[in-house]
Coordinates of C-alpha atoms in Angstrom, one line a residue:
Chain A
X1 CA 0.0 0.0 0.0
X2 CA 1.4 3.4 -0.9
X3 CA 1.5 6.0 1.8
X4 CA -1.4 8.5 2.2
X5 CA -1.1 11.6 0.0
X6 CA 1.1 14.4 1.4
X7 CA 2.7 11.9 3.8
X8 CA 5.2 9.5 2.2
X9 CA 7.3 12.1 0.5
X10 CA 6.6 14.7 3.1
X11 CA 4.1 17.5 2.7
X12 CA 2.7 18.5 -0.7
X13 CA 3.9 21.8 -2.1
X14 CA 1.1 23.6 -3.8
X15 CA 1.9 26.5 -6.1
X16 CA -1.1 28.5 -6.9
X17 CA -0.9 30.3 -10.3
X18 CA 2.8 30.3 -10.6
X19 CA 3.8 32.6 -13.4
X20 CA 7.2 31.7 -14.7
X21 CA 8.4 28.3 -15.7
X22 CA 11.9 29.1 -14.3
X23 CA 10.3 29.6 -10.9
X24 CA 8.6 26.2 -11.0
X25 CA 12.0 24.8 -11.8
X26 CA 13.8 26.5 -9.0
X27 CA 11.0 25.6 -6.6
X28 CA 11.4 21.9 -7.7
X29 CA 15.1 22.2 -7.0
X30 CA 14.5 23.6 -3.5
X31 CA 12.0 20.8 -2.8
X32 CA 14.5 18.1 -3.9
X33 CA 17.1 19.8 -1.7
X34 CA 14.8 19.0 1.2
X35 CA 13.6 15.6 0.2
X36 CA 10.1 16.8 -0.9
X37 CA 8.6 15.3 -4.1
X38 CA 4.8 16.0 -4.2
X39 CA 4.4 19.1 -6.3
X40 CA 1.0 20.4 -7.3
X41 CA 0.3 23.3 -9.7
X42 CA -2.9 25.3 -9.8
X43 CA -3.4 27.1 -13.1
X44 CA 0.3 27.6 -13.9
X45 CA 0.7 30.3 -16.5
X46 CA 3.5 28.6 -18.3
X47 CA 4.4 25.0 -18.7
X48 CA 6.5 23.4 -16.0
X49 CA 8.1 21.0 -18.5
X50 CA 9.6 23.4 -20.9
X51 CA 13.4 23.7 -21.2
X52 CA 13.7 26.7 -19.0
X53 CA 12.0 25.0 -16.1
X54 CA 14.0 21.8 -16.5
X55 CA 17.3 23.8 -16.6
X56 CA 16.3 25.8 -13.6
X57 CA 15.5 22.5 -11.7
X58 CA 19.2 21.7 -11.9
X59 CA 18.9 18.0 -11.5
X60 CA 15.5 17.9 -9.8
X61 CA 13.5 17.4 -13.0
X62 CA 12.0 14.2 -11.6
X63 CA 9.9 16.5 -9.3
X64 CA 8.6 18.4 -12.3
X65 CA 7.8 15.3 -14.3
X66 CA 5.8 14.0 -11.4
X67 CA 4.0 17.3 -10.8
X68 CA 0.2 17.4 -11.1
X69 CA -1.9 20.2 -12.5
X70 CA -5.2 21.4 -11.2
X71 CA -7.8 23.9 -12.3
X72 CA -9.0 24.8 -8.8
X73 CA -7.1 25.1 -5.5
X74 CA -9.9 23.1 -3.9
X75 CA -9.1 20.1 -6.1
X76 CA -5.3 20.4 -5.4
X77 CA -5.8 20.1 -1.7
X78 CA -8.9 17.8 -1.7
X79 CA -7.0 14.7 -0.3
X80 CA -5.1 16.6 2.4
X81 CA -6.1 17.1 6.0
X82 CA -4.1 20.1 7.1
X83 CA -3.1 22.9 4.7
X84 CA -0.8 26.0 5.4
X85 CA -1.1 29.2 3.4
X86 CA 2.2 31.2 3.1
X87 CA 1.7 35.0 3.3
X88 CA 4.0 37.9 3.7
X89 CA 1.7 40.3 5.3
X90 CA -1.3 40.2 7.7
X91 CA -4.5 39.3 6.0
X92 CA -6.7 40.0 9.0
X93 CA -8.3 36.6 9.1
X94 CA -8.9 34.8 12.3
X95 CA -6.5 32.0 11.7
X96 CA -3.5 30.6 13.6
X97 CA -0.2 32.0 12.3
X98 CA 2.9 29.8 12.6
X99 CA 6.6 30.1 11.6
X100 CA 8.2 27.5 9.3
X101 CA 9.8 25.9 12.3
X102 CA 6.5 25.4 14.2
X103 CA 4.9 24.3 10.9
X104 CA 7.5 21.7 10.4
X105 CA 7.0 20.2 13.9
X106 CA 3.2 20.2 13.5
X107 CA 3.4 18.6 10.0
X108 CA 5.7 15.9 11.3
X109 CA 3.2 15.0 14.0
X110 CA 0.3 15.0 11.6
X111 CA 2.1 13.1 8.9
X112 CA 3.4 10.5 11.3
X113 CA -0.3 10.0 12.3
X114 CA -1.2 9.4 8.6
X115 CA -2.7 12.8 7.9
X116 CA -1.6 14.4 4.6
X117 CA -0.3 18.0 4.9
X118 CA 0.4 20.6 2.3
X119 CA 1.8 24.1 2.0
X120 CA 0.4 26.6 -0.5
X121 CA 2.4 29.4 -2.1
X122 CA 0.8 32.2 -4.2
X123 CA 1.8 33.8 -7.5
X124 CA 5.3 35.4 -7.6
X125 CA 4.4 39.1 -7.2
X126 CA 1.0 39.1 -5.6
X127 CA 0.9 36.2 -3.2
X128 CA -2.1 34.1 -2.3
X129 CA -5.5 35.6 -2.7
X130 CA -7.9 35.7 0.2
X131 CA -10.1 33.1 -1.3
X132 CA -7.2 30.7 -1.3
X133 CA -6.1 31.6 2.2
X134 CA -9.5 30.8 3.4
X135 CA -9.1 27.2 2.2
X136 CA -6.1 26.8 4.5
X137 CA -6.2 25.8 8.2
X138 CA -3.2 27.8 9.3
X139 CA -1.2 30.8 8.0
X140 CA 2.5 30.4 7.7
X141 CA 4.7 33.5 7.8
X142 CA 8.5 33.5 7.7
X143 CA 10.0 35.8 10.4
X144 CA 12.4 38.1 8.4
X145 CA 13.6 41.7 8.4
X146 CA 10.3 43.6 8.4
X147 CA 11.6 46.4 6.2
X148 CA 12.7 43.9 3.5
X149 CA 10.9 40.6 3.8
X150 CA 10.0 39.7 0.2
X151 CA 11.3 36.3 -0.8
X152 CA 11.2 34.8 -4.2
X153 CA 9.1 31.7 -4.7
X154 CA 12.0 29.2 -4.6
X155 CA 13.4 30.8 -1.5
X156 CA 10.1 30.6 0.3
X157 CA 9.8 26.9 -0.6
X158 CA 13.4 26.3 0.5
X159 CA 12.8 27.8 4.0
X160 CA 9.7 25.7 4.5
X161 CA 11.4 22.6 3.1
X162 CA 14.6 23.3 5.1
X163 CA 12.7 23.4 8.4
X164 CA 10.8 20.2 7.3
X165 CA 14.1 18.4 6.6
X166 CA 15.5 19.4 10.0
X167 CA 12.6 17.7 11.9
X168 CA 11.8 15.0 9.4
X169 CA 14.7 12.8 10.5
X170 CA 13.8 13.0 14.2
X171 CA 11.6 10.0 15.1
X172 CA 9.7 10.4 18.3
X173 CA 7.4 8.0 20.0
X174 CA 5.1 10.8 21.2
X175 CA 4.5 12.0 17.7
X176 CA 1.0 10.6 17.3
X177 CA -2.2 12.4 17.4
X178 CA -5.5 11.3 19.0
X179 CA -6.7 9.3 16.1
X180 CA -8.5 6.3 17.4
X181 CA -11.2 7.5 19.8
X182 CA -12.1 10.7 17.9
X183 CA -12.2 9.1 14.5
X184 CA -10.3 10.2 11.4
X185 CA -10.0 13.9 10.7
X186 CA -11.9 15.2 7.7
X187 CA -10.0 15.9 4.6
X188 CA -10.4 19.1 2.5
X189 CA -12.8 17.6 0.1
X190 CA -15.2 16.5 2.8
X191 CA -14.9 20.0 4.4
X192 CA -15.5 21.8 1.2
X193 CA -18.6 19.7 0.4
X194 CA -19.9 20.8 3.7
X195 CA -19.0 24.5 3.2
X196 CA -20.7 24.4 -0.2
X197 CA -23.8 22.7 1.3
X198 CA -24.0 25.3 4.1
X199 CA -23.5 28.3 1.8
X200 CA -26.1 27.0 -0.7
X201 CA -28.6 26.8 2.1
X202 CA -27.6 30.1 3.5
X203 CA -28.0 31.6 0.0
X204 CA -31.4 30.0 -0.3
X205 CA -32.6 31.3 3.0
X206 CA -31.4 34.9 2.3
X207 CA -28.7 34.9 5.1
X208 CA -26.1 35.8 2.5
X209 CA -28.3 38.1 0.5
X210 CA -26.1 41.3 0.6
X211 CA -23.7 40.9 -2.3
X212 CA -21.0 43.2 -0.9
X213 CA -21.0 41.4 2.5
X214 CA -21.2 37.9 1.1
X215 CA -17.5 37.2 0.5
X216 CA -16.5 38.3 4.0
X217 CA -19.3 36.3 5.7
X218 CA -18.4 33.2 3.7
X219 CA -14.8 33.5 4.6
X220 CA -15.5 34.0 8.3
X221 CA -17.7 31.0 8.4
X222 CA -15.2 28.8 6.6
X223 CA -12.4 30.0 8.9
X224 CA -14.4 29.3 11.9
X225 CA -15.2 25.7 11.0
X226 CA -11.7 25.1 9.7
X227 CA -10.1 26.0 13.1
X228 CA -12.1 23.2 14.7
X229 CA -10.1 20.4 13.2
X230 CA -13.3 18.5 12.5
X231 CA -13.4 14.8 12.2
X232 CA -15.1 13.1 9.3
X233 CA -17.9 12.0 11.6
X234 CA -18.4 15.6 12.8
X235 CA -18.6 16.9 9.3
X236 CA -21.3 14.3 8.5
X237 CA -23.2 15.5 11.6
X238 CA -22.9 19.1 10.4
X239 CA -24.3 18.1 7.0
X240 CA -27.2 16.6 8.9
X241 CA -27.7 19.8 10.9
X242 CA -27.8 22.0 7.8
X243 CA -30.1 19.6 5.9
X244 CA -32.4 19.4 8.8
X245 CA -32.5 23.1 9.3
X246 CA -33.1 23.7 5.6
X247 CA -35.9 21.2 5.5
X248 CA -37.5 22.7 8.5
X249 CA -37.5 26.1 6.8
X250 CA -38.9 24.6 3.6
X251 CA -41.7 22.9 5.6
X252 CA -42.5 26.1 7.4
X253 CA -42.5 28.2 4.2
X254 CA -44.9 25.7 2.7
X255 CA -47.0 25.4 5.9
Chain B
X1 CA 31.7 54.8 18.6
X2 CA 30.6 52.5 15.9
X3 CA 30.3 48.8 16.7
X4 CA 33.2 46.4 16.0
X5 CA 33.3 45.0 12.5
X6 CA 31.1 42.0 11.9
X7 CA 29.0 42.7 15.0
X8 CA 26.7 45.8 14.7
X9 CA 25.0 44.6 11.5
X10 CA 25.4 41.0 12.3
X11 CA 28.1 38.8 10.9
X12 CA 30.0 39.7 7.7
X13 CA 29.1 37.7 4.6
X14 CA 32.3 37.0 2.6
X15 CA 31.8 35.9 -1.0
X16 CA 35.1 34.5 -2.4
X17 CA 35.4 34.8 -6.1
X18 CA 31.7 35.1 -6.9
X19 CA 31.3 34.7 -10.7
X20 CA 28.0 36.4 -11.7
X21 CA 26.8 39.8 -10.9
X22 CA 23.2 38.5 -10.6
X23 CA 24.3 36.2 -7.8
X24 CA 25.9 39.0 -5.9
X25 CA 22.6 40.8 -6.2
X26 CA 20.5 37.9 -5.1
X27 CA 22.9 37.3 -2.2
X28 CA 22.5 40.9 -1.2
X29 CA 18.8 40.5 -1.3
X30 CA 19.0 37.4 0.9
X31 CA 21.2 39.3 3.4
X32 CA 18.8 42.2 3.6
X33 CA 15.9 39.7 4.2
X34 CA 17.8 38.7 7.3
X35 CA 19.0 42.1 8.5
X36 CA 22.6 41.6 7.4
X37 CA 24.5 44.4 5.8
X38 CA 28.3 43.7 5.9
X39 CA 29.1 42.3 2.4
X40 CA 32.7 41.6 1.5
X41 CA 33.8 40.4 -2.0
X42 CA 37.1 38.7 -2.7
X43 CA 38.1 39.0 -6.4
X44 CA 34.6 39.1 -7.8
X45 CA 34.7 38.2 -11.5
X46 CA 32.1 40.7 -12.5
X47 CA 31.1 44.1 -11.0
X48 CA 28.6 44.0 -8.2
X49 CA 27.3 47.4 -9.2
X50 CA 26.2 46.7 -12.7
X51 CA 22.5 46.9 -13.6
X52 CA 22.0 43.1 -13.5
X53 CA 23.2 43.0 -9.9
X54 CA 21.1 45.9 -8.8
X55 CA 18.0 44.5 -10.4
X56 CA 18.6 41.1 -8.9
X57 CA 19.0 42.8 -5.5
X58 CA 15.4 43.7 -5.7
X59 CA 15.5 46.6 -3.3
X60 CA 18.6 45.6 -1.4
X61 CA 21.0 47.7 -3.5
X62 CA 22.2 49.5 -0.3
X63 CA 24.0 46.3 0.6
X64 CA 25.7 46.3 -2.8
X65 CA 26.7 49.9 -2.6
X66 CA 28.2 49.4 0.9
X67 CA 30.1 46.2 -0.2
X68 CA 33.9 46.1 0.0
X69 CA 36.3 44.5 -2.4
X70 CA 39.4 42.6 -1.4
X71 CA 42.2 41.0 -3.4
X72 CA 42.9 38.3 -0.8
X73 CA 40.6 36.3 1.5
X74 CA 43.1 37.0 4.3
X75 CA 42.4 40.8 4.0
X76 CA 38.6 40.3 3.9
X77 CA 38.6 38.5 7.3
X78 CA 41.5 40.4 8.9
X79 CA 39.3 42.3 11.4
X80 CA 37.2 39.3 12.4
X81 CA 37.6 36.9 15.3
X82 CA 35.7 33.9 14.2
X83 CA 35.1 32.8 10.6
X84 CA 32.9 30.0 9.3
X85 CA 33.6 28.3 5.9
X86 CA 30.5 26.9 4.1
X87 CA 31.2 23.6 2.3
X88 CA 28.9 21.1 0.6
X89 CA 31.1 18.1 1.1
X90 CA 33.6 16.8 3.5
X91 CA 37.1 18.3 3.1
X92 CA 38.9 16.0 5.5
X93 CA 40.2 18.8 7.7
X94 CA 40.3 18.6 11.4
X95 CA 37.9 21.3 12.1
X96 CA 34.6 21.6 13.9
X97 CA 31.6 21.2 11.6
X98 CA 28.4 23.0 12.5
X99 CA 24.9 23.4 11.1
X100 CA 23.5 26.9 10.3
X101 CA 21.4 26.7 13.5
X102 CA 24.4 26.1 15.8
X103 CA 26.4 28.6 13.8
X104 CA 23.8 31.2 14.5
X105 CA 23.7 30.5 18.2
X106 CA 27.5 30.6 18.4
X107 CA 27.7 33.8 16.4
X108 CA 25.1 35.5 18.6
X109 CA 27.2 34.7 21.7
X110 CA 30.4 35.9 20.1
X111 CA 29.0 39.0 18.6
X112 CA 27.2 40.0 21.9
X113 CA 30.7 39.7 23.5
X114 CA 32.0 42.1 20.9
X115 CA 33.8 39.6 18.7
X116 CA 33.3 40.1 14.9
X117 CA 32.2 37.0 13.0
X118 CA 31.9 36.2 9.3
X119 CA 30.7 33.4 7.0
X120 CA 32.6 32.6 3.8
X121 CA 31.0 31.3 0.7
X122 CA 32.9 30.0 -2.3
X123 CA 32.5 30.5 -6.1
X124 CA 29.1 29.3 -7.5
X125 CA 30.1 26.0 -9.1
X126 CA 33.3 24.9 -7.3
X127 CA 32.8 26.1 -3.7
X128 CA 35.6 27.2 -1.4
X129 CA 39.2 26.0 -2.1
X130 CA 41.0 24.3 0.7
X131 CA 43.4 27.3 1.2
X132 CA 40.4 29.4 2.0
X133 CA 38.8 26.8 4.3
X134 CA 42.0 26.6 6.2
X135 CA 41.6 30.3 7.1
X136 CA 38.3 29.6 8.8
X137 CA 37.8 28.4 12.4
X138 CA 34.8 26.2 11.7
X139 CA 33.2 24.5 8.8
X140 CA 29.5 25.1 8.2
X141 CA 27.4 22.5 6.4
X142 CA 23.7 22.7 5.7
X143 CA 21.9 19.5 6.5
X144 CA 20.0 18.7 3.3
X145 CA 18.9 15.8 1.2
X146 CA 22.2 14.0 0.6
X147 CA 21.3 12.9 -2.9
X148 CA 20.6 16.5 -4.0
X149 CA 22.2 19.0 -1.7
X150 CA 23.6 21.7 -4.1
X151 CA 22.3 25.1 -3.2
X152 CA 22.8 28.3 -5.3
X153 CA 24.8 31.1 -3.7
X154 CA 21.8 33.2 -2.6
X155 CA 20.0 30.2 -1.1
X156 CA 23.1 29.3 1.0
X157 CA 23.3 32.9 2.2
X158 CA 19.6 32.9 2.9
X159 CA 19.7 29.8 5.1
X160 CA 22.6 31.1 7.1
X161 CA 21.0 34.5 7.4
X162 CA 17.6 33.0 8.2
X163 CA 19.0 31.1 11.2
X164 CA 20.9 34.2 12.3
X165 CA 17.7 36.3 12.2
X166 CA 15.8 33.7 14.2
X167 CA 18.3 34.0 17.1
X168 CA 19.4 37.6 16.7
X169 CA 16.3 38.9 18.4
X170 CA 16.7 36.7 21.4
X171 CA 18.5 38.7 24.1
X172 CA 20.0 36.6 26.8
X173 CA 21.9 37.5 29.9
X174 CA 24.1 34.4 29.7
X175 CA 25.3 35.3 26.2
X176 CA 28.7 36.6 27.1
X177 CA 32.0 34.9 26.7
X178 CA 34.9 34.8 29.1
X179 CA 36.5 38.0 28.0
X180 CA 37.9 39.8 31.0
X181 CA 40.3 37.4 32.6
X182 CA 41.7 35.7 29.5
X183 CA 42.1 38.9 27.5
X184 CA 40.8 39.6 24.1
X185 CA 40.7 36.9 21.4
X186 CA 43.1 37.4 18.5
X187 CA 41.7 38.6 15.3
X188 CA 42.5 37.0 11.9
X189 CA 45.1 39.5 11.0
X190 CA 47.0 38.8 14.2
X191 CA 46.7 35.1 13.6
X192 CA 47.8 35.3 10.0
X193 CA 50.9 37.3 10.9
X194 CA 51.8 34.6 13.3
X195 CA 51.2 31.8 10.8
X196 CA 53.3 33.6 8.3
X197 CA 56.0 34.1 10.8
X198 CA 56.0 30.5 11.8
X199 CA 56.0 29.2 8.2
X200 CA 58.8 31.6 7.2
X201 CA 60.9 30.2 10.0
X202 CA 59.9 26.6 9.2
X203 CA 60.9 27.2 5.6
X204 CA 64.2 28.7 6.7
X205 CA 65.0 25.7 8.9
X206 CA 64.0 23.2 6.3
X207 CA 61.0 21.7 8.1
X208 CA 58.8 22.4 5.1
X209 CA 61.4 21.5 2.5
X210 CA 59.4 18.8 0.7
X211 CA 57.4 20.8 -1.9
X212 CA 54.6 18.2 -2.4
X213 CA 54.1 17.9 1.4
X214 CA 54.3 21.6 2.2
X215 CA 50.7 22.6 1.5
X216 CA 49.2 19.8 3.7
X217 CA 51.7 20.5 6.5
X218 CA 50.9 24.2 6.5
X219 CA 47.2 23.5 6.5
X220 CA 47.4 21.1 9.4
X221 CA 49.5 23.5 11.4
X222 CA 47.1 26.4 10.8
X223 CA 44.1 24.3 11.6
X224 CA 45.7 23.2 14.8
X225 CA 46.4 26.7 16.1
X226 CA 43.1 27.9 14.8
X227 CA 41.1 25.5 16.9
X228 CA 42.7 26.9 20.0
X229 CA 40.7 30.2 20.0
X230 CA 44.0 32.0 20.9
X231 CA 43.9 35.3 22.7
X232 CA 45.9 38.2 21.4
X233 CA 48.3 37.8 24.3
X234 CA 48.8 34.1 23.5
X235 CA 49.6 35.0 19.8
X236 CA 52.3 37.4 21.0
X237 CA 53.7 34.7 23.2
X238 CA 53.8 32.3 20.3
X239 CA 55.5 34.9 18.1
X240 CA 58.1 35.1 20.9
X241 CA 58.5 31.3 20.9
X242 CA 59.1 31.1 17.2
X243 CA 61.5 34.1 17.2
X244 CA 63.4 32.6 20.1
X245 CA 63.7 29.2 18.5
X246 CA 64.8 30.6 15.2
X247 CA 67.4 32.8 16.9
X248 CA 68.7 29.7 18.8
X249 CA 69.0 27.9 15.6
X250 CA 70.8 30.8 13.9
X251 CA 73.2 31.0 16.9
X252 CA 73.9 27.3 16.8
X253 CA 74.6 27.3 13.0
X254 CA 77.0 30.2 13.6
X255 CA 78.5 28.6 16.6

């Protein structure tokens, strides 16, 4: 049996809308430096297999050849359980913020418990959009000189990978999460199905009716549920809650 | 009074024979990311102030403008007390080897005690030559995937600077070295004067007469003294020892 996604070869590296093929190459090189192999590309602007990318990978072209392309960020993280969003500046979302070092320790614990992890990086100049950050559980920020903190894509991947590599070798008996009693944690696909279900019903009932407030409300709701580290069983329960509430409302409006 | 060299703005970054002006620019950017400003260039092949370098520095051109050029590595490190040599592979020298993390902790202690530190990086493809490594006190190696561990210059500078930045903020009362009683540690210039004095006398007496063995013997001797963390007073004592021994020999040969 092959290991669960985002576990065997360490966390997945998810590049959202990378612009230049060279940068995909140098990111692949940085991954290989740190023993990472699971590269996922969401709407890359250029091909990650053209010569410029392969040359920039400098021996790490196996990572590029194995890379997978996705149309939506949601699909790229669907099989993962815990996702980090790298940002350079405060996005004013209620999410836990960690350093690469803490992220590495957390991921090691999650991955050794069989839960797939991933780290998302945004486009070169603009960084991740808020809609992508909302999909993440935790924000990752690199502590650097505040007056000059911009990193290029490969360097950001390298720092995250470097910290991963420093802890990946350390095997520890206590590195296991409460898995048995509470049931398995929900993966992103299961969570997203629930979010969509909830938002559909909230749209239907008029709760999200103000168009200029809707995006913020949706984000706040998703962040709130995401922080809860829901199990798959809990997500099913929540589906039931939403369905029941919606049915009740339908009945009432009919009655 | 301005701080001692290699202390106020953190450790000095010494690039030995950097080849491409872009790489000096990206190294400057990585330094600025980590709050480092003291850049020293030994025989750079291209200018660090041409447009390609400035563009690659991406906002960190102040570091390039303040950079100093040296003809010899010895001169670039003359005012420092403790120097690290970055290497990707084992050079079979009897020197302490540290990770960037341990290096950062050590440098913080030394620098807070007023001793200038520096980290040397070799040319892009070939790395530092043994003659430059001998000048260092300690070897620095980044723990990375052994099957793919080559880093580009800026990335190597970034990882060292990143670890420095992580510890630089931490102020600690116990971070002071035994300075008073033992006297001030010798700087590189003082050490090198002593090495040259010693080797001149060893040449004169025929100890280093076999040309194919000379380089290795010189290296071993320098490494041996370097590991001792000599104080300036001890170096003066050693000068005296060598002078005395040489005089004795001269007297005897005359007598």
